[in-house]
mmCIF file with all atom_site columns, C-alpha atoms in Angstrom:
data_model
loop_
_atom_site.group_PDB
_atom_site.id
_atom_site.type_symbol
_atom_site.label_atom_id
_atom_site.label_alt_id
_atom_site.label_comp_id
_atom_site.label_asym_id
_atom_site.label_entity_id
_atom_site.label_seq_id
_atom_site.pdbx_PDB_ins_code
_atom_site.Cartn_x
_atom_site.Cartn_y
_atom_site.Cartn_z
_atom_site.occupancy
_atom_site.B_iso_or_equiv
_atom_site.pdbx_formal_charge
_atom_site.auth_seq_id
_atom_site.auth_comp_id
_atom_site.auth_asym_id
_atom_site.auth_atom_id
_atom_site.pdbx_PDB_model_num
ATOM 1   C CA . GLY A 1 1   ? 40.406 -155.174 53.963 1.00 0.00 ? 1   GLY A CA 1
ATOM 2   C CA . ALA A 1 2   ? 40.346 -158.679 55.349 1.00 0.00 ? 2   ALA A CA 1
ATOM 3   C CA . VAL A 1 3   ? 37.738 -160.954 53.824 1.00 0.00 ? 3   VAL A CA 1
ATOM 4   C CA . VAL A 1 4   ? 38.415 -163.842 56.173 1.00 0.00 ? 4   VAL A CA 1
ATOM 5   C CA . SER A 1 5   ? 38.494 -163.086 59.873 1.00 0.00 ? 5   SER A CA 1
ATOM 6   C CA . GLN A 1 6   ? 40.091 -165.445 62.344 1.00 0.00 ? 6   GLN A CA 1
ATOM 7   C CA . HIS A 1 7   ? 39.748 -165.144 66.106 1.00 0.00 ? 7   HIS A CA 1
ATOM 8   C CA . PRO A 1 8   ? 41.566 -165.137 68.417 1.00 0.00 ? 8   PRO A CA 1
ATOM 9   C CA . SER A 1 9   ? 44.904 -164.138 66.967 1.00 0.00 ? 9   SER A CA 1
ATOM 10  C CA . ARG A 1 10  ? 46.772 -165.444 69.992 1.00 0.00 ? 10  ARG A CA 1
ATOM 11  C CA . VAL A 1 11  ? 45.767 -167.767 72.799 1.00 0.00 ? 11  VAL A CA 1
ATOM 12  C CA . ILE A 1 12  ? 47.623 -169.289 75.698 1.00 0.00 ? 12  ILE A CA 1
ATOM 13  C CA . CYS A 1 13  ? 45.986 -172.168 77.513 1.00 0.00 ? 13  CYS A CA 1
ATOM 14  C CA . LYS A 1 14  ? 46.890 -174.745 80.093 1.00 0.00 ? 14  LYS A CA 1
ATOM 15  C CA . SER A 1 15  ? 47.467 -178.349 79.230 1.00 0.00 ? 15  SER A CA 1
ATOM 16  C CA . GLY A 1 16  ? 44.254 -180.333 79.316 1.00 0.00 ? 16  GLY A CA 1
ATOM 17  C CA . THR A 1 17  ? 41.931 -177.493 78.418 1.00 0.00 ? 17  THR A CA 1
ATOM 18  C CA . SER A 1 18  ? 40.126 -176.945 75.113 1.00 0.00 ? 18  SER A CA 1
ATOM 19  C CA . VAL A 1 19  ? 40.454 -173.990 72.796 1.00 0.00 ? 19  VAL A CA 1
ATOM 20  C CA . LYS A 1 20  ? 38.059 -172.854 70.086 1.00 0.00 ? 20  LYS A CA 1
ATOM 21  C CA . ILE A 1 21  ? 39.231 -170.927 67.027 1.00 0.00 ? 21  ILE A CA 1
ATOM 22  C CA . GLU A 1 22  ? 36.752 -169.161 64.759 1.00 0.00 ? 22  GLU A CA 1
ATOM 23  C CA . CYS A 1 23  ? 37.047 -168.519 61.050 1.00 0.00 ? 23  CYS A CA 1
ATOM 24  C CA . ARG A 1 24  ? 34.550 -166.199 59.409 1.00 0.00 ? 24  ARG A CA 1
ATOM 25  C CA . SER A 1 25  ? 34.118 -165.176 55.801 1.00 0.00 ? 25  SER A CA 1
ATOM 26  C CA . LEU A 1 26  ? 33.134 -161.526 55.977 1.00 0.00 ? 26  LEU A CA 1
ATOM 27  C CA . ASP A 1 27  ? 31.662 -160.647 52.619 1.00 0.00 ? 27  ASP A CA 1
ATOM 28  C CA . PHE A 1 28  ? 31.030 -163.928 50.892 1.00 0.00 ? 28  PHE A CA 1
ATOM 29  C CA . GLN A 1 29  ? 29.530 -167.295 51.619 1.00 0.00 ? 29  GLN A CA 1
ATOM 30  C CA . ALA A 1 30  ? 31.895 -170.211 51.872 1.00 0.00 ? 30  ALA A CA 1
ATOM 31  C CA . THR A 1 31  ? 30.487 -173.701 51.651 1.00 0.00 ? 31  THR A CA 1
ATOM 32  C CA . THR A 1 32  ? 33.995 -174.983 52.157 1.00 0.00 ? 32  THR A CA 1
ATOM 33  C CA . MET A 1 33  ? 36.735 -173.744 54.432 1.00 0.00 ? 33  MET A CA 1
ATOM 34  C CA . PHE A 1 34  ? 40.143 -175.228 55.039 1.00 0.00 ? 34  PHE A CA 1
ATOM 35  C CA . TRP A 1 35  ? 42.208 -175.505 58.185 1.00 0.00 ? 35  TRP A CA 1
ATOM 36  C CA . TYR A 1 36  ? 45.981 -175.530 58.060 1.00 0.00 ? 36  TYR A CA 1
ATOM 37  C CA . ARG A 1 37  ? 48.656 -175.914 60.693 1.00 0.00 ? 37  ARG A CA 1
ATOM 38  C CA . GLN A 1 38  ? 52.103 -174.388 60.592 1.00 0.00 ? 38  GLN A CA 1
ATOM 39  C CA . PHE A 1 39  ? 54.939 -175.296 62.935 1.00 0.00 ? 39  PHE A CA 1
ATOM 40  C CA . PRO A 1 40  ? 57.677 -172.694 63.480 1.00 0.00 ? 40  PRO A CA 1
ATOM 41  C CA . LYS A 1 41  ? 59.787 -172.144 60.402 1.00 0.00 ? 41  LYS A CA 1
ATOM 42  C CA . GLN A 1 42  ? 57.897 -174.812 58.529 1.00 0.00 ? 42  GLN A CA 1
ATOM 43  C CA . SER A 1 43  ? 55.357 -174.937 55.760 1.00 0.00 ? 43  SER A CA 1
ATOM 44  C CA . LEU A 1 44  ? 51.587 -175.059 56.000 1.00 0.00 ? 44  LEU A CA 1
ATOM 45  C CA . MET A 1 45  ? 50.027 -178.471 56.253 1.00 0.00 ? 45  MET A CA 1
ATOM 46  C CA . LEU A 1 46  ? 46.368 -179.039 55.451 1.00 0.00 ? 46  LEU A CA 1
ATOM 47  C CA . MET A 1 47  ? 44.570 -180.505 58.443 1.00 0.00 ? 47  MET A CA 1
ATOM 48  C CA . ALA A 1 48  ? 41.003 -180.747 57.262 1.00 0.00 ? 48  ALA A CA 1
ATOM 49  C CA . THR A 1 49  ? 38.349 -179.519 54.887 1.00 0.00 ? 49  THR A CA 1
ATOM 50  C CA . SER A 1 50  ? 35.348 -178.012 56.613 1.00 0.00 ? 50  SER A CA 1
ATOM 51  C CA . ASN A 1 51  ? 32.061 -178.535 54.794 1.00 0.00 ? 51  ASN A CA 1
ATOM 52  C CA . GLU A 1 52  ? 28.985 -176.504 55.669 1.00 0.00 ? 52  GLU A CA 1
ATOM 53  C CA . GLY A 1 53  ? 26.255 -178.688 57.058 1.00 0.00 ? 53  GLY A CA 1
ATOM 54  C CA . SER A 1 54  ? 28.235 -181.907 56.957 1.00 0.00 ? 54  SER A CA 1
ATOM 55  C CA . LYS A 1 55  ? 31.189 -183.606 58.548 1.00 0.00 ? 55  LYS A CA 1
ATOM 56  C CA . ALA A 1 56  ? 34.678 -182.326 57.988 1.00 0.00 ? 56  ALA A CA 1
ATOM 57  C CA . THR A 1 57  ? 37.131 -184.294 55.917 1.00 0.00 ? 57  THR A CA 1
ATOM 58  C CA . TYR A 1 58  ? 40.391 -184.854 57.737 1.00 0.00 ? 58  TYR A CA 1
ATOM 59  C CA . GLU A 1 59  ? 43.800 -185.422 56.210 1.00 0.00 ? 59  GLU A CA 1
ATOM 60  C CA . GLN A 1 60  ? 45.695 -188.545 57.017 1.00 0.00 ? 60  GLN A CA 1
ATOM 61  C CA . GLY A 1 61  ? 47.267 -188.465 60.431 1.00 0.00 ? 61  GLY A CA 1
ATOM 62  C CA . VAL A 1 62  ? 45.018 -185.743 61.850 1.00 0.00 ? 62  VAL A CA 1
ATOM 63  C CA . GLU A 1 63  ? 43.027 -186.861 64.893 1.00 0.00 ? 63  GLU A CA 1
ATOM 64  C CA . LYS A 1 64  ? 39.341 -186.169 64.373 1.00 0.00 ? 64  LYS A CA 1
ATOM 65  C CA . ASP A 1 65  ? 38.528 -186.371 68.061 1.00 0.00 ? 65  ASP A CA 1
ATOM 66  C CA . LYS A 1 66  ? 41.246 -183.949 68.984 1.00 0.00 ? 66  LYS A CA 1
ATOM 67  C CA . PHE A 1 67  ? 40.597 -181.332 66.338 1.00 0.00 ? 67  PHE A CA 1
ATOM 68  C CA . LEU A 1 68  ? 36.855 -180.852 66.209 1.00 0.00 ? 68  LEU A CA 1
ATOM 69  C CA . ILE A 1 69  ? 35.564 -178.887 63.267 1.00 0.00 ? 69  ILE A CA 1
ATOM 70  C CA . ASN A 1 70  ? 32.104 -177.400 63.019 1.00 0.00 ? 70  ASN A CA 1
ATOM 71  C CA . HIS A 1 71  ? 30.826 -175.516 59.981 1.00 0.00 ? 71  HIS A CA 1
ATOM 72  C CA . ALA A 1 72  ? 27.335 -174.596 61.044 1.00 0.00 ? 72  ALA A CA 1
ATOM 73  C CA . SER A 1 73  ? 26.775 -171.694 58.676 1.00 0.00 ? 73  SER A CA 1
ATOM 74  C CA . LEU A 1 74  ? 28.010 -170.463 55.311 1.00 0.00 ? 74  LEU A CA 1
ATOM 75  C CA . THR A 1 75  ? 30.203 -167.862 56.979 1.00 0.00 ? 75  THR A CA 1
ATOM 76  C CA . LEU A 1 76  ? 31.580 -169.586 60.046 1.00 0.00 ? 76  LEU A CA 1
ATOM 77  C CA . SER A 1 77  ? 33.790 -172.564 60.705 1.00 0.00 ? 77  SER A CA 1
ATOM 78  C CA . THR A 1 78  ? 35.259 -173.380 64.095 1.00 0.00 ? 78  THR A CA 1
ATOM 79  C CA . LEU A 1 79  ? 38.218 -175.523 65.077 1.00 0.00 ? 79  LEU A CA 1
ATOM 80  C CA . THR A 1 80  ? 38.304 -176.775 68.655 1.00 0.00 ? 80  THR A CA 1
ATOM 81  C CA . VAL A 1 81  ? 41.535 -178.213 69.975 1.00 0.00 ? 81  VAL A CA 1
ATOM 82  C CA . THR A 1 82  ? 40.381 -180.554 72.713 1.00 0.00 ? 82  THR A CA 1
ATOM 83  C CA . SER A 1 83  ? 42.486 -181.518 75.726 1.00 0.00 ? 83  SER A CA 1
ATOM 84  C CA . ALA A 1 84  ? 45.343 -179.466 74.405 1.00 0.00 ? 84  ALA A CA 1
ATOM 85  C CA . HIS A 1 85  ? 48.934 -180.493 75.080 1.00 0.00 ? 85  HIS A CA 1
ATOM 86  C CA . PRO A 1 86  ? 52.170 -178.586 74.569 1.00 0.00 ? 86  PRO A CA 1
ATOM 87  C CA . GLU A 1 87  ? 52.799 -180.419 71.292 1.00 0.00 ? 87  GLU A CA 1
ATOM 88  C CA . ASP A 1 88  ? 49.598 -178.841 69.939 1.00 0.00 ? 88  ASP A CA 1
ATOM 89  C CA . SER A 1 89  ? 51.265 -175.446 70.191 1.00 0.00 ? 89  SER A CA 1
ATOM 90  C CA . SER A 1 90  ? 51.337 -174.153 66.649 1.00 0.00 ? 90  SER A CA 1
ATOM 91  C CA . PHE A 1 91  ? 50.043 -171.558 64.223 1.00 0.00 ? 91  PHE A CA 1
ATOM 92  C CA . TYR A 1 92  ? 46.593 -172.463 62.936 1.00 0.00 ? 92  TYR A CA 1
ATOM 93  C CA . ILE A 1 93  ? 45.251 -170.734 59.852 1.00 0.00 ? 93  ILE A CA 1
ATOM 94  C CA . CYS A 1 94  ? 42.022 -171.052 57.945 1.00 0.00 ? 94  CYS A CA 1
ATOM 95  C CA . SER A 1 95  ? 41.145 -170.273 54.360 1.00 0.00 ? 95  SER A CA 1
ATOM 96  C CA . ALA A 1 96  ? 38.023 -169.877 52.286 1.00 0.00 ? 96  ALA A CA 1
ATOM 97  C CA . SER A 1 97  ? 36.797 -168.740 48.922 1.00 0.00 ? 97  SER A CA 1
ATOM 98  C CA . GLY A 1 98  ? 33.415 -167.866 47.529 1.00 0.00 ? 98  GLY A CA 1
ATOM 99  C CA . ASP A 1 99  ? 33.721 -170.437 44.800 1.00 0.00 ? 99  ASP A CA 1
ATOM 100 C CA . TYR A 1 100 ? 36.480 -172.325 43.104 1.00 0.00 ? 100 TYR A CA 1
ATOM 101 C CA . ASN A 1 101 ? 36.980 -169.576 40.563 1.00 0.00 ? 101 ASN A CA 1
ATOM 102 C CA . SER A 1 102 ? 37.792 -167.057 43.261 1.00 0.00 ? 102 SER A CA 1
ATOM 103 C CA . PRO A 1 103 ? 41.145 -166.532 44.921 1.00 0.00 ? 103 PRO A CA 1
ATOM 104 C CA . LEU A 1 104 ? 41.640 -168.306 48.193 1.00 0.00 ? 104 LEU A CA 1
ATOM 105 C CA . HIS A 1 105 ? 41.678 -165.951 51.158 1.00 0.00 ? 105 HIS A CA 1
ATOM 106 C CA . PHE A 1 106 ? 43.453 -166.773 54.369 1.00 0.00 ? 106 PHE A CA 1
ATOM 107 C CA . GLY A 1 107 ? 42.662 -165.622 57.860 1.00 0.00 ? 107 GLY A CA 1
ATOM 108 C CA . ASN A 1 108 ? 45.368 -163.928 59.902 1.00 0.00 ? 108 ASN A CA 1
ATOM 109 C CA . GLY A 1 109 ? 46.030 -167.095 61.830 1.00 0.00 ? 109 GLY A CA 1
ATOM 110 C CA . THR A 1 110 ? 45.892 -168.080 65.485 1.00 0.00 ? 110 THR A CA 1
ATOM 111 C CA . ARG A 1 111 ? 49.024 -168.698 67.473 1.00 0.00 ? 111 ARG A CA 1
ATOM 112 C CA . LEU A 1 112 ? 48.253 -171.301 70.105 1.00 0.00 ? 112 LEU A CA 1
ATOM 113 C CA . THR A 1 113 ? 50.578 -171.844 73.030 1.00 0.00 ? 113 THR A CA 1
ATOM 114 C CA . VAL A 1 114 ? 49.813 -174.664 75.431 1.00 0.00 ? 114 VAL A CA 1
ATOM 115 C CA . THR A 1 115 ? 51.656 -174.475 78.735 1.00 0.00 ? 115 THR A CA 1
ATOM 116 C CA . ALA B 2 1   ? 50.460 -187.002 44.807 1.00 0.00 ? 1   ALA B CA 1
ATOM 117 C CA . GLN B 2 2   ? 51.278 -183.341 44.514 1.00 0.00 ? 2   GLN B CA 1
ATOM 118 C CA . LYS B 2 3   ? 54.582 -181.857 45.523 1.00 0.00 ? 3   LYS B CA 1
ATOM 119 C CA . VAL B 2 4   ? 56.018 -178.363 45.552 1.00 0.00 ? 4   VAL B CA 1
ATOM 120 C CA . THR B 2 5   ? 59.728 -177.753 45.899 1.00 0.00 ? 5   THR B CA 1
ATOM 121 C CA . GLN B 2 6   ? 61.261 -174.443 46.820 1.00 0.00 ? 6   GLN B CA 1
ATOM 122 C CA . ALA B 2 7   ? 64.917 -175.262 46.774 1.00 0.00 ? 7   ALA B CA 1
ATOM 123 C CA . GLN B 2 8   ? 66.051 -171.930 48.199 1.00 0.00 ? 8   GLN B CA 1
ATOM 124 C CA . THR B 2 9   ? 65.562 -171.981 51.954 1.00 0.00 ? 9   THR B CA 1
ATOM 125 C CA . GLU B 2 10  ? 66.935 -168.504 52.541 1.00 0.00 ? 10  GLU B CA 1
ATOM 126 C CA . ILE B 2 11  ? 67.945 -165.651 50.285 1.00 0.00 ? 11  ILE B CA 1
ATOM 127 C CA . SER B 2 12  ? 69.578 -162.430 51.354 1.00 0.00 ? 12  SER B CA 1
ATOM 128 C CA . VAL B 2 13  ? 69.899 -159.436 49.045 1.00 0.00 ? 13  VAL B CA 1
ATOM 129 C CA . VAL B 2 14  ? 70.671 -155.780 49.337 1.00 0.00 ? 14  VAL B CA 1
ATOM 130 C CA . GLU B 2 15  ? 67.949 -153.273 48.653 1.00 0.00 ? 15  GLU B CA 1
ATOM 131 C CA . LYS B 2 16  ? 67.360 -152.493 44.964 1.00 0.00 ? 16  LYS B CA 1
ATOM 132 C CA . GLU B 2 17  ? 68.718 -155.819 43.814 1.00 0.00 ? 17  GLU B CA 1
ATOM 133 C CA . ASP B 2 18  ? 66.510 -158.094 41.769 1.00 0.00 ? 18  ASP B CA 1
ATOM 134 C CA . VAL B 2 19  ? 65.767 -161.495 43.232 1.00 0.00 ? 19  VAL B CA 1
ATOM 135 C CA . THR B 2 20  ? 64.134 -164.622 41.829 1.00 0.00 ? 20  THR B CA 1
ATOM 136 C CA . LEU B 2 21  ? 62.450 -167.230 43.980 1.00 0.00 ? 21  LEU B CA 1
ATOM 137 C CA . ASP B 2 22  ? 62.262 -170.655 42.411 1.00 0.00 ? 22  ASP B CA 1
ATOM 138 C CA . CYS B 2 23  ? 59.334 -173.038 42.531 1.00 0.00 ? 23  CYS B CA 1
ATOM 139 C CA . VAL B 2 24  ? 59.132 -176.469 40.930 1.00 0.00 ? 24  VAL B CA 1
ATOM 140 C CA . TYR B 2 25  ? 56.046 -178.619 41.208 1.00 0.00 ? 25  TYR B CA 1
ATOM 141 C CA . GLU B 2 26  ? 54.882 -182.152 40.543 1.00 0.00 ? 26  GLU B CA 1
ATOM 142 C CA . THR B 2 27  ? 51.348 -183.219 39.812 1.00 0.00 ? 27  THR B CA 1
ATOM 143 C CA . ARG B 2 28  ? 49.508 -185.846 37.818 1.00 0.00 ? 28  ARG B CA 1
ATOM 144 C CA . ASP B 2 29  ? 46.605 -183.509 37.211 1.00 0.00 ? 29  ASP B CA 1
ATOM 145 C CA . THR B 2 30  ? 46.331 -181.985 33.765 1.00 0.00 ? 30  THR B CA 1
ATOM 146 C CA . THR B 2 31  ? 44.632 -178.897 35.141 1.00 0.00 ? 31  THR B CA 1
ATOM 147 C CA . TYR B 2 32  ? 45.627 -177.168 38.334 1.00 0.00 ? 32  TYR B CA 1
ATOM 148 C CA . TYR B 2 33  ? 46.252 -173.853 40.028 1.00 0.00 ? 33  TYR B CA 1
ATOM 149 C CA . LEU B 2 34  ? 49.576 -172.413 41.130 1.00 0.00 ? 34  LEU B CA 1
ATOM 150 C CA . PHE B 2 35  ? 49.869 -169.747 43.803 1.00 0.00 ? 35  PHE B CA 1
ATOM 151 C CA . TRP B 2 36  ? 52.376 -167.518 45.474 1.00 0.00 ? 36  TRP B CA 1
ATOM 152 C CA . TYR B 2 37  ? 51.802 -166.203 48.993 1.00 0.00 ? 37  TYR B CA 1
ATOM 153 C CA . LYS B 2 38  ? 53.771 -163.823 51.187 1.00 0.00 ? 38  LYS B CA 1
ATOM 154 C CA . GLN B 2 39  ? 53.994 -164.347 54.943 1.00 0.00 ? 39  GLN B CA 1
ATOM 155 C CA . PRO B 2 40  ? 55.513 -161.342 56.746 1.00 0.00 ? 40  PRO B CA 1
ATOM 156 C CA . PRO B 2 41  ? 56.823 -161.655 60.322 1.00 0.00 ? 41  PRO B CA 1
ATOM 157 C CA . SER B 2 42  ? 53.360 -160.844 61.653 1.00 0.00 ? 42  SER B CA 1
ATOM 158 C CA . GLY B 2 43  ? 52.210 -164.225 60.358 1.00 0.00 ? 43  GLY B CA 1
ATOM 159 C CA . GLU B 2 44  ? 49.273 -163.546 58.096 1.00 0.00 ? 44  GLU B CA 1
ATOM 160 C CA . LEU B 2 45  ? 49.287 -165.090 54.666 1.00 0.00 ? 45  LEU B CA 1
ATOM 161 C CA . VAL B 2 46  ? 48.982 -162.614 51.814 1.00 0.00 ? 46  VAL B CA 1
ATOM 162 C CA . PHE B 2 47  ? 47.754 -163.838 48.444 1.00 0.00 ? 47  PHE B CA 1
ATOM 163 C CA . LEU B 2 48  ? 49.985 -162.638 45.583 1.00 0.00 ? 48  LEU B CA 1
ATOM 164 C CA . ILE B 2 49  ? 48.907 -164.519 42.485 1.00 0.00 ? 49  ILE B CA 1
ATOM 165 C CA . ARG B 2 50  ? 46.970 -167.484 41.163 1.00 0.00 ? 50  ARG B CA 1
ATOM 166 C CA . ARG B 2 51  ? 47.773 -169.000 37.793 1.00 0.00 ? 51  ARG B CA 1
ATOM 167 C CA . ASN B 2 52  ? 45.753 -171.553 35.844 1.00 0.00 ? 52  ASN B CA 1
ATOM 168 C CA . SER B 2 53  ? 47.688 -174.430 34.356 1.00 0.00 ? 53  SER B CA 1
ATOM 169 C CA . PHE B 2 54  ? 46.409 -173.663 30.870 1.00 0.00 ? 54  PHE B CA 1
ATOM 170 C CA . ASP B 2 55  ? 47.550 -170.056 30.962 1.00 0.00 ? 55  ASP B CA 1
ATOM 171 C CA . GLU B 2 56  ? 51.309 -169.862 30.496 1.00 0.00 ? 56  GLU B CA 1
ATOM 172 C CA . GLN B 2 57  ? 51.448 -166.152 29.953 1.00 0.00 ? 57  GLN B CA 1
ATOM 173 C CA . ASN B 2 58  ? 53.906 -164.462 32.212 1.00 0.00 ? 58  ASN B CA 1
ATOM 174 C CA . GLU B 2 59  ? 52.497 -161.828 34.473 1.00 0.00 ? 59  GLU B CA 1
ATOM 175 C CA . ILE B 2 60  ? 53.829 -158.571 35.809 1.00 0.00 ? 60  ILE B CA 1
ATOM 176 C CA . SER B 2 61  ? 52.366 -156.607 38.680 1.00 0.00 ? 61  SER B CA 1
ATOM 177 C CA . GLY B 2 62  ? 54.440 -153.614 39.635 1.00 0.00 ? 62  GLY B CA 1
ATOM 178 C CA . ARG B 2 63  ? 57.795 -154.877 40.873 1.00 0.00 ? 63  ARG B CA 1
ATOM 179 C CA . TYR B 2 64  ? 56.561 -158.461 40.874 1.00 0.00 ? 64  TYR B CA 1
ATOM 180 C CA . SER B 2 65  ? 56.678 -160.807 37.929 1.00 0.00 ? 65  SER B CA 1
ATOM 181 C CA . TRP B 2 66  ? 56.008 -164.476 37.480 1.00 0.00 ? 66  TRP B CA 1
ATOM 182 C CA . ASN B 2 67  ? 57.391 -166.910 34.945 1.00 0.00 ? 67  ASN B CA 1
ATOM 183 C CA . PHE B 2 68  ? 55.290 -170.012 34.433 1.00 0.00 ? 68  PHE B CA 1
ATOM 184 C CA . GLN B 2 69  ? 56.861 -172.746 32.320 1.00 0.00 ? 69  GLN B CA 1
ATOM 185 C CA . LYS B 2 70  ? 54.799 -175.885 32.070 1.00 0.00 ? 70  LYS B CA 1
ATOM 186 C CA . SER B 2 71  ? 57.542 -177.719 30.167 1.00 0.00 ? 71  SER B CA 1
ATOM 187 C CA . THR B 2 72  ? 59.813 -177.542 33.206 1.00 0.00 ? 72  THR B CA 1
ATOM 188 C CA . SER B 2 73  ? 57.013 -177.523 35.816 1.00 0.00 ? 73  SER B CA 1
ATOM 189 C CA . SER B 2 74  ? 58.291 -174.272 37.218 1.00 0.00 ? 74  SER B CA 1
ATOM 190 C CA . PHE B 2 75  ? 56.574 -171.146 38.456 1.00 0.00 ? 75  PHE B CA 1
ATOM 191 C CA . ASN B 2 76  ? 59.272 -168.680 39.446 1.00 0.00 ? 76  ASN B CA 1
ATOM 192 C CA . PHE B 2 77  ? 58.727 -165.347 41.124 1.00 0.00 ? 77  PHE B CA 1
ATOM 193 C CA . THR B 2 78  ? 60.925 -162.303 40.569 1.00 0.00 ? 78  THR B CA 1
ATOM 194 C CA . ILE B 2 79  ? 61.000 -159.156 42.628 1.00 0.00 ? 79  ILE B CA 1
ATOM 195 C CA . THR B 2 80  ? 62.606 -156.240 40.824 1.00 0.00 ? 80  THR B CA 1
ATOM 196 C CA . ALA B 2 81  ? 64.359 -153.497 42.771 1.00 0.00 ? 81  ALA B CA 1
ATOM 197 C CA . SER B 2 82  ? 63.748 -155.224 46.087 1.00 0.00 ? 82  SER B CA 1
ATOM 198 C CA . GLN B 2 83  ? 62.823 -153.223 49.164 1.00 0.00 ? 83  GLN B CA 1
ATOM 199 C CA . VAL B 2 84  ? 63.203 -153.896 52.866 1.00 0.00 ? 84  VAL B CA 1
ATOM 200 C CA . VAL B 2 85  ? 59.420 -154.343 53.127 1.00 0.00 ? 85  VAL B CA 1
ATOM 201 C CA . ASP B 2 86  ? 59.722 -157.321 50.806 1.00 0.00 ? 86  ASP B CA 1
ATOM 202 C CA . SER B 2 87  ? 61.416 -159.244 53.609 1.00 0.00 ? 87  SER B CA 1
ATOM 203 C CA . ALA B 2 88  ? 59.148 -162.193 54.372 1.00 0.00 ? 88  ALA B CA 1
ATOM 204 C CA . VAL B 2 89  ? 58.672 -165.879 53.824 1.00 0.00 ? 89  VAL B CA 1
ATOM 205 C CA . TYR B 2 90  ? 57.302 -166.638 50.391 1.00 0.00 ? 90  TYR B CA 1
ATOM 206 C CA . PHE B 2 91  ? 55.342 -169.793 49.693 1.00 0.00 ? 91  PHE B CA 1
ATOM 207 C CA . CYS B 2 92  ? 54.571 -171.389 46.380 1.00 0.00 ? 92  CYS B CA 1
ATOM 208 C CA . ALA B 2 93  ? 51.503 -173.643 46.366 1.00 0.00 ? 93  ALA B CA 1
ATOM 209 C CA . LEU B 2 94  ? 49.648 -175.996 44.060 1.00 0.00 ? 94  LEU B CA 1
ATOM 210 C CA . SER B 2 95  ? 46.025 -177.076 44.115 1.00 0.00 ? 95  SER B CA 1
ATOM 211 C CA . GLU B 2 96  ? 43.519 -178.984 42.069 1.00 0.00 ? 96  GLU B CA 1
ATOM 212 C CA . MET B 2 97  ? 40.870 -177.154 40.142 1.00 0.00 ? 97  MET B CA 1
ATOM 213 C CA . GLY B 2 98  ? 37.194 -177.386 40.917 1.00 0.00 ? 98  GLY B CA 1
ATOM 214 C CA . THR B 2 99  ? 35.763 -177.931 44.345 1.00 0.00 ? 99  THR B CA 1
ATOM 215 C CA . ASN B 2 100 ? 39.130 -178.979 45.761 1.00 0.00 ? 100 ASN B CA 1
ATOM 216 C CA . ALA B 2 101 ? 40.789 -175.744 44.711 1.00 0.00 ? 101 ALA B CA 1
ATOM 217 C CA . GLY B 2 102 ? 41.231 -174.795 48.336 1.00 0.00 ? 102 GLY B CA 1
ATOM 218 C CA . LYS B 2 103 ? 43.234 -177.885 49.197 1.00 0.00 ? 103 LYS B CA 1
ATOM 219 C CA . SER B 2 104 ? 46.668 -176.540 48.537 1.00 0.00 ? 104 SER B CA 1
ATOM 220 C CA . THR B 2 105 ? 50.008 -178.229 48.764 1.00 0.00 ? 105 THR B CA 1
ATOM 221 C CA . PHE B 2 106 ? 52.600 -175.752 49.918 1.00 0.00 ? 106 PHE B CA 1
ATOM 222 C CA . GLY B 2 107 ? 56.317 -175.664 49.368 1.00 0.00 ? 107 GLY B CA 1
ATOM 223 C CA . ASP B 2 108 ? 58.576 -175.262 52.374 1.00 0.00 ? 108 ASP B CA 1
ATOM 224 C CA . GLY B 2 109 ? 58.914 -171.549 51.758 1.00 0.00 ? 109 GLY B CA 1
ATOM 225 C CA . THR B 2 110 ? 61.802 -169.241 50.975 1.00 0.00 ? 110 THR B CA 1
ATOM 226 C CA . THR B 2 111 ? 62.832 -166.694 53.560 1.00 0.00 ? 111 THR B CA 1
ATOM 227 C CA . LEU B 2 112 ? 63.809 -163.494 51.818 1.00 0.00 ? 112 LEU B CA 1
ATOM 228 C CA . THR B 2 113 ? 65.793 -160.899 53.688 1.00 0.00 ? 113 THR B CA 1
ATOM 229 C CA . VAL B 2 114 ? 66.316 -157.546 52.034 1.00 0.00 ? 114 VAL B CA 1
ATOM 230 C CA . LYS B 2 115 ? 68.982 -155.490 53.724 1.00 0.00 ? 115 LYS B CA 1
ATOM 231 C CA . PRO B 2 116 ? 69.084 -151.707 53.499 1.00 0.00 ? 116 PRO B CA 1
#
């Protein structure tokens, strides 16, 4: 069964609104989670590293104020796409592991469509 | 900087054929992890294997096998007797060891189509 749960799986929102995506580790604690973005027919690109109890670390070129990450507990990280625009439409996927010796588990992803 | 190259963009085979997906990587790290993931049309990413850089033993899991050759920086994936359900995009990925193990660099993926 899934060990990382991501919700929602699909969301359609209007331009200018904000969307929150949740990533939960179901049977392990994850001090670190990772958020990736995947454009159609392209590879996964790391957006940010979510650290429990501290600020996220963003990759170069990723807007911190647009993609807000909160990792308030050891089992939950959230990604909020603020003031979404059509170019933010993408597949967002999170990952986590219990520790660095464990396999990395991915959520099922969230397909965001901004109209 | 790390880089993963999957030179084959698309591969099409007929069921029961064997198929090998190539993966070549670049890294300055002396220790690292290599991964293969499967992404079916539904979109979720399915973990297939993780290999440590210091373990060059080839691995077989059912119809799947992996050939890791550090000398050529390659980590190729072979599916034996392919099936239609194997149709998916396959990603090879590379990450550091330690606390950054989750920060993976992905290849562009290889789309495998297995025809009946």
